Amino acid sequence: QVQLVESGGGLVQPGGSLRLSCAASGRIFSLYAMGWHRQAPGKLRELVATITVDDRTTYVDPVKGRFTISRDNAKNTIYLEMNNLKPEDTAVYYCKADMVVPGAPQQDYWGKGTLVTVSS
């Protein structure tokens, strides 16, 4: 079975940093664009950042200059380096991957999420 597993979440103080990881495993034919989304308490899930196979990236305005998305294609893994964290960054962060797996067409797959809490 194909899995996306996030890790690296936790509790940090405002101004602190965290690095999230998302590793794809299982029988994967092709792995394309990947990204991070987040869902804060009482809010809808929103896009944070995306990255293509050739390292083209996009960011939403609230995280520009503070977050950096990257990928290691050999490990089927993406990362999110988060710096100067703010309380409004508190959310469950979800990994998304555009993949082709045996017996299914190209589509998006989601991880179960990792919680980031920014608080004093």
mmCIF file of C-alpha atoms in Angstrom:
data_model
loop_
_atom_site.group_PDB
_atom_site.id
_atom_site.type_symbol
_atom_site.label_atom_id
_atom_site.label_comp_id
_atom_site.label_asym_id
_atom_site.label_seq_id
_atom_site.Cartn_x
_atom_site.Cartn_y
_atom_site.Cartn_z
ATOM 1 C CA GLN A 1 0.000 0.000 0.000
ATOM 2 C CA VAL A 2 1.202 3.514 -0.781
ATOM 3 C CA GLN A 3 1.710 5.782 2.207
ATOM 4 C CA LEU A 4 2.621 9.410 2.842
ATOM 5 C CA VAL A 5 4.015 9.847 6.344
ATOM 6 C CA GLU A 6 4.631 13.296 7.830
ATOM 7 C CA SER A 7 6.953 13.950 10.749
ATOM 8 C CA GLY A 8 8.640 16.825 12.565
ATOM 9 C CA GLY A 9 5.718 18.641 14.132
ATOM 10 C CA GLY A 10 5.745 19.819 17.708
ATOM 11 C CA LEU A 11 5.522 22.751 20.104
ATOM 12 C CA VAL A 12 7.725 25.797 19.497
ATOM 13 C CA GLN A 13 7.826 29.370 20.765
ATOM 14 C CA PRO A 14 7.098 32.322 18.475
ATOM 15 C CA GLY A 15 10.186 33.081 16.400
ATOM 16 C CA GLY A 16 11.341 29.485 16.532
ATOM 17 C CA SER A 17 11.883 26.986 13.728
ATOM 18 C CA LEU A 18 10.779 23.500 12.719
ATOM 19 C CA ARG A 19 11.486 21.206 9.783
ATOM 20 C CA LEU A 20 8.711 18.929 8.559
ATOM 21 C CA SER A 21 9.304 15.828 6.447
ATOM 22 C CA CYS A 22 6.993 13.760 4.255
ATOM 23 C CA ALA A 23 8.134 10.423 2.866
ATOM 24 C CA ALA A 24 6.236 8.480 0.216
ATOM 25 C CA SER A 25 6.586 4.711 0.321
ATOM 26 C CA GLY A 26 5.097 1.657 -1.329
ATOM 27 C CA ARG A 27 4.601 0.651 -4.949
ATOM 28 C CA ILE A 28 4.905 3.955 -6.803
ATOM 29 C CA PHE A 29 5.113 4.142 -10.574
ATOM 30 C CA SER A 30 5.550 7.907 -10.818
ATOM 31 C CA LEU A 31 5.792 10.757 -8.323
ATOM 32 C CA TYR A 32 5.053 14.258 -9.589
ATOM 33 C CA ALA A 33 4.303 17.538 -7.821
ATOM 34 C CA MET A 34 4.052 17.516 -4.034
ATOM 35 C CA GLY A 35 3.034 20.091 -1.485
ATOM 36 C CA TRP A 36 2.048 21.082 2.007
ATOM 37 C CA HIS A 37 -1.382 22.184 3.211
ATOM 38 C CA ARG A 38 -2.492 23.142 6.698
ATOM 39 C CA GLN A 39 -5.681 23.337 8.708
ATOM 40 C CA ALA A 40 -5.860 25.645 11.713
ATOM 41 C CA PRO A 41 -8.441 25.172 14.480
ATOM 42 C CA GLY A 42 -11.865 26.251 13.263
ATOM 43 C CA LYS A 43 -10.657 26.979 9.728
ATOM 44 C CA LEU A 44 -10.677 25.280 6.335
ATOM 45 C CA ARG A 45 -7.646 23.482 4.975
ATOM 46 C CA GLU A 46 -5.440 25.818 2.938
ATOM 47 C CA LEU A 47 -2.476 25.552 0.605
ATOM 48 C CA VAL A 48 0.950 26.409 2.050
ATOM 49 C CA ALA A 49 3.537 25.522 -0.609
ATOM 50 C CA THR A 50 4.085 23.300 -3.648
ATOM 51 C CA ILE A 51 7.122 21.915 -5.442
ATOM 52 C CA THR A 52 7.487 20.278 -8.846
ATOM 53 C CA VAL A 53 9.867 17.488 -9.843
ATOM 54 C CA ASP A 54 12.283 20.088 -11.245
ATOM 55 C CA ASP A 55 12.159 22.228 -8.066
ATOM 56 C CA ARG A 56 9.781 24.982 -9.137
ATOM 57 C CA THR A 57 8.102 26.256 -5.975
ATOM 58 C CA THR A 58 5.092 28.305 -4.955
ATOM 59 C CA TYR A 59 4.163 29.815 -1.581
ATOM 60 C CA VAL A 60 1.142 31.573 -0.192
ATOM 61 C CA ASP A 61 1.773 35.142 0.938
ATOM 62 C CA PRO A 62 1.610 34.528 4.724
ATOM 63 C CA VAL A 63 4.638 32.196 4.603
ATOM 64 C CA LYS A 64 6.776 33.820 1.892
ATOM 65 C CA GLY A 65 10.266 34.566 3.171
ATOM 66 C CA ARG A 66 9.779 32.355 6.233
ATOM 67 C CA PHE A 67 9.083 28.855 4.850
ATOM 68 C CA THR A 68 11.112 26.862 2.324
ATOM 69 C CA ILE A 69 9.873 23.722 0.560
ATOM 70 C CA SER A 70 12.366 21.256 -0.919
ATOM 71 C CA ARG A 71 12.497 17.665 -2.148
ATOM 72 C CA ASP A 72 14.833 14.702 -2.412
ATOM 73 C CA ASN A 73 13.654 12.683 -5.400
ATOM 74 C CA ALA A 74 15.953 9.746 -4.595
ATOM 75 C CA LYS A 75 14.167 9.365 -1.243
ATOM 76 C CA ASN A 76 10.652 10.297 -2.454
ATOM 77 C CA THR A 77 10.631 12.878 0.312
ATOM 78 C CA ILE A 78 9.721 16.549 0.653
ATOM 79 C CA TYR A 79 10.547 18.953 3.452
ATOM 80 C CA LEU A 80 9.179 22.196 4.833
ATOM 81 C CA GLU A 81 11.666 24.388 6.679
ATOM 82 C CA MET A 82 9.680 26.815 8.815
ATOM 83 C CA ASN A 83 11.455 29.817 10.340
ATOM 84 C CA ASN A 84 10.269 32.771 12.413
ATOM 85 C CA LEU A 85 7.126 30.882 13.325
ATOM 86 C CA LYS A 86 4.071 32.829 14.421
ATOM 87 C CA PRO A 87 1.065 31.776 16.518
ATOM 88 C CA GLU A 88 -1.100 31.961 13.392
ATOM 89 C CA ASP A 89 1.028 29.170 11.883
ATOM 90 C CA THR A 90 -0.489 26.764 14.417
ATOM 91 C CA ALA A 91 -2.216 24.024 12.426
ATOM 92 C CA VAL A 92 -2.150 20.415 11.364
ATOM 93 C CA TYR A 93 0.159 20.254 8.352
ATOM 94 C CA TYR A 94 -0.713 17.743 5.622
ATOM 95 C CA CYS A 95 1.467 16.377 2.844
ATOM 96 C CA LYS A 96 -0.022 15.929 -0.637
ATOM 97 C CA ALA A 97 1.500 14.029 -3.549
ATOM 98 C CA ASP A 98 0.481 13.696 -7.195
ATOM 99 C CA MET A 99 1.288 10.054 -7.949
ATOM 100 C CA VAL A 100 0.667 7.078 -10.180
ATOM 101 C CA VAL A 101 0.439 3.736 -8.359
ATOM 102 C CA PRO A 102 -0.324 0.257 -9.760
ATOM 103 C CA GLY A 103 -3.940 -0.135 -10.834
ATOM 104 C CA ALA A 104 -4.933 3.522 -10.502
ATOM 105 C CA PRO A 105 -4.811 6.670 -12.622
ATOM 106 C CA GLN A 106 -2.723 9.698 -11.724
ATOM 107 C CA GLN A 107 -4.266 11.432 -8.705
ATOM 108 C CA ASP A 108 -3.548 13.180 -5.417
ATOM 109 C CA TYR A 109 -2.731 11.294 -2.217
ATOM 110 C CA TRP A 110 -2.732 12.728 1.311
ATOM 111 C CA GLY A 111 -0.864 12.035 4.513
ATOM 112 C CA LYS A 112 -2.538 11.958 7.913
ATOM 113 C CA GLY A 113 -0.924 15.190 9.109
ATOM 114 C CA THR A 114 1.474 16.425 11.779
ATOM 115 C CA LEU A 115 0.570 19.046 14.388
ATOM 116 C CA VAL A 116 2.540 22.285 14.690
ATOM 117 C CA THR A 117 1.792 24.455 17.719
ATOM 118 C CA VAL A 118 3.380 27.904 18.060
ATOM 119 C CA SER A 119 2.841 29.291 21.540
ATOM 120 C CA SER A 120 4.606 30.868 24.494
#
